[in-house]
Amino acid sequence: MTETEYQHPLMAAYWKQLDTSFPQVEEVFEDCMAEALSVLTREGLDAYLEAGRVIGKLGRGVEPMLAFLEEWPSTAKAVGEAALPAVMALIWRTQKSPNGRAIAPFLQTLAPVGRRLQSAEQLQHYLDITLDLMERTTGSIHGHHTTFPSPGLPDFLAQAPNLLNQLTLAGLKNWVEYGIRNYGNHPERQKDYFSLQSADSRAVLQRERHGTLLVDVEHKLDLYLRGLWQDGDQLVPYSTAFDEIRKPIPYYDRLGIRLPDVFDDWISPLPPGGGGVGGEGERISGIDRYRAVLAHIVGHRRWSEAQIADNWSPFQRMAVEFFEDCRIETLLIREYPGLRRLFLALHPKPIEGACNPETTSCLRHRMAMLSRALLDPDHGYSDAALNDFAARFHAVMEAGESSTEEIAALALSYVAKTRRQSDQFARVHFDDTVVEYRDDNRQLWKFIESGDEEEAFDEKRKIEPGEEIQGLPPRHYPEWDYASQTYRPDWASVYAALHPSGQAADIDKLLAKHGALAKRLKKMLDLLKPQDKVRIRYQEEGSELDLDVAIRSLIDFKGGATPDPRINMSHRTDGRDIAVMLLLDLSESLNEKAAGSDQTILELSQEAVSLLAWAIDKLGDPFAIAGFHSNTRHDVRYLHIKGYSERWNDDVKARLAAMQAGYSTRMGAAMRHAAHYLGARSADKKLMLILTDGMPSDVDTHDDRLLIEDARQAVKELDQQGIFTYCISLDPKADEYVSDIFGRQYTVIDHVERLPERLPQLFMALTK
Amino acid sequence: MTDKDQYKVEQEPFYQQQKNEVALYEAAYRNRLPVMVKGPTGCGKSRFVEYMAWKLNKPLITVACNEDMTASDLVGRYLLEANGTRWLDGPLTVAARIGAICYLDEIVEARQDTTVVIHPLTDHRRTLPLDKKGELIHAHPDFQLVISYNPGYQTLMKDLKQSTKQRFTAFDFDYPDAALEAQIVAKETGMDEVVAAKLVKIGGVARNLKGHGLDEGISTRLLVYAAVLIKDGVAPRDACRMALVRPITDDADIRDTLDHAIDATFA
Ligand SMILES: Nc1ncnc2c1ncn2[C@@H]1O[C@H](COP(=O)(O)OP(=O)(O)OP(=O)(O)O)[C@@H](O)[C@H]1O
Ligand SMILES: [Mg+2]
């Protein structure tokens, strides 16, 4: 490699760091680096190059190094770059064993494995399984010394992505275990097993392949939350396979709802004494188990209020939790009566008298029985206190929703009433007391000690005074004050300027990345392109006689029936005459990572807008692109990215490439300004698309409704001017306000990572 | 005039008022202002107009618009006959002559060159020129024009012109709130209110998913269908799947969610 070949001095420095002379590596180096640069941090990049260098010097040829350089960036994207030391540790162990040949296959499948596992923790489990397999199958053949490599390991590594598509890590572990135990000493059959050739290998795979994976039903659960409960949140899986002692319990916090990564179907135990021989209890599918957990959590989010924990003993808190769980479930069942069946199927039915209070702490058992009784009218328990409190609970609930506080008081008196000395015993009766669909109730408690009051601060304009905007003098627009139903004249100052430029090539790269999508879009575009002449049949007057119809009419006439007089046809040129304005919200929140993606909303918007611009350009509709953000009403910035007279060229792409996010969203003012340009077009149809990720707001406006109402007013004004506005919202919470502004003219994109695909499709559907 | 009677709404249609729209309509009619009824499919627009025609005791002529419709389909045309031609009035002309309420259903479906024929009827002129016949009709004092459309389907290409829109007073209909909608379903079908409320609940679930994979929620009309099936003895779960879910979506995930909502509602 001659250093001059790389234009960029940095690239040359990276190449030097890698310190290799494999020509195959040289060929792909630049592509690998491009990807690495986009996903790794500065330190991550150094670690990447260093690891690449080390792997290149293992003496195992070019393959491992190539695989590593190509696979690591996307692996890091999935599981985080911090997982690299763990990966390198496994490589070292392998290198020092007779299994060096397995390093290449290990690295070759690392990226798909990482994508399936999605976290460093899960990847570590995979590495542990791999190491375990390696150590237990290496050199053990017929008692020889450790000189034979593991026969099954390379096959296993090659199959790993495929296996993980079908199994959880727990399932994978069991499947591997079976292979080691049965074929540890048969090299050939071991190979057959781990390459999924042998019949029992597949049978075990089938057996382990149970359960419903969260990743597979996530979308359904999103719909469930939204449709049935008008709620929604990020669903975050945790692994159930490796915490055998303390099974993790669902919970929710700021980052989302935490759920197990897999749920097996649940078969409820038969009622004692009841049911026929060999019969099964009720079967609840994995997805319904997820739904039960989500419903329960929704219940807390709707109706529970955090209580101060400090003054209560752990026993009292436990009782409060049981009562509160039953209260919210009662309310949930009121909404959807079918939930009772679901909850009861999953709720344990502790046997009365199963706990001996002479020797054991029975509080949990009492509480679980009571919990059952509060939900199950046919509980059949005879304990007097239990029945008394069940009646009191129902009486309280009869009156309405009750409250956490009220139900806590009832819980406390239950504890007092039924207290026993033995409740303090160390031995606790646990059987049949865990209600597995309930969360851990961490949100139910607050502790006084850790006062985390939010820091109050004065909102100020975020840029320093003096840093004024260069360019044209501002234009002033009115703003709608919904409280007085009047306009505040000349309220918002809009400064228009040309958007700064970056590298046009960056946008071309984005377009290349979506090559396949572009191809699909192209097909749709062709259908949209105006066909010059369209024939209109059944015309009374027209340019030509429509012979078919004319003859039919004549026959009718001769036969004495009334002929259809519409025997002409005419032609119409089906011109598309649409002018488009794409208005981009460039406020601060765009810098956030899109939920469920490793790209920021800004990056995804950039991709989507590039594709859309490309598509509109292909169609030939005149269009403009502009972005906006604001920092109080005195400073609304409107940035031209593409004008109507410009083609989709490198200048435009360069501006798009430099897109940046900051400040707030004064949407109404920006729309009015954009309308000023779009309104001046002479097209038949005028379409303004607004791409935004949140609701209108600004730092100088404290009443949330104000800018929403103003934007709504702006939509009305635009409608009067013959401009059709349409909003594409990326805010999962948009339902709360977007229809107030845009009526029915909006779409919410739930999966932002699909934006690049959805945006052009939406545009085409809108203009079809 | 027998002609007129045939267009009369004889029996009182059941119509459940949502707000004060009946009084407002009466005011519009008193002043012969043209009326536009907007709202999603199956929310009671047609029923409302039918009810108002009955209440005002005026004939009602309904035209379902489609994209093949031409101006002659509204206004009228010459027909060929064995010994010459004969003019036949179109529905709009008939309505203008006899003093009927003319209801153009789903007006956006019609081509724009068709919609402009209504313009002279909707301003102070209240006239309808029959160009081919060389006649200018002055609308009967009782004549009124009503149009409906569903803004949900509206795309850029299928929208009314401003010059058309701005000739009408408008009612914005939507699905009624849950309690009222349950009453409607119950009264319309004789279903008991508890079951009707459950149907409405399921309708609500689908409406929450609007814009998230569903273009339209479940309409009141479909809720009525489900109730009718249940009355006829179909098991509620089957009736709901058949009348509420299958018609509106082919998306497996959404279907699954709605099916679950049905099971959760009909315990
Ligand atoms: N307010 C109401 N009172 C009585 N029945 C109603 C009411 N709203 C809806 N319905 C019921 O819903 C059915 C559908 O209503 P209608 O045919 O009026 O809908 P529409 O709004 O005209 O729909 P489309 O836009 O599809 O024509 C009616 O047949 C009736 O059973
Ligand atoms: Mg709980």
PDB file of C-alpha atoms and ligand atoms in Angstrom, chain A residues 296 300 325 328 438-441, ligand 2:
ATOM      1  CA  HIS A 296     -51.384  -5.076  34.998  1.00  0.00           C
ATOM      2  CA  HIS A 300     -50.674   0.830  37.879  1.00  0.00           C
ATOM      3  CA  ASP A 325     -52.639  -5.133  42.788  1.00  0.00           C
ATOM      4  CA  ILE A 328     -56.182  -2.188  39.870  1.00  0.00           C
ATOM      5  CA  ARG A 438     -47.486  -8.833  38.371  1.00  0.00           C
ATOM      6  CA  ASP A 439     -44.646  -6.339  38.287  1.00  0.00           C
ATOM      7  CA  ASP A 440     -42.278  -5.780  41.188  1.00  0.00           C
ATOM      8  CA  ASN A 441     -44.164  -2.665  42.287  1.00  0.00           C
TER       9      ASN A 441
HETATM   10 MG    MG C   2     -48.131  -4.645  40.651  1.00  0.00          MG
END
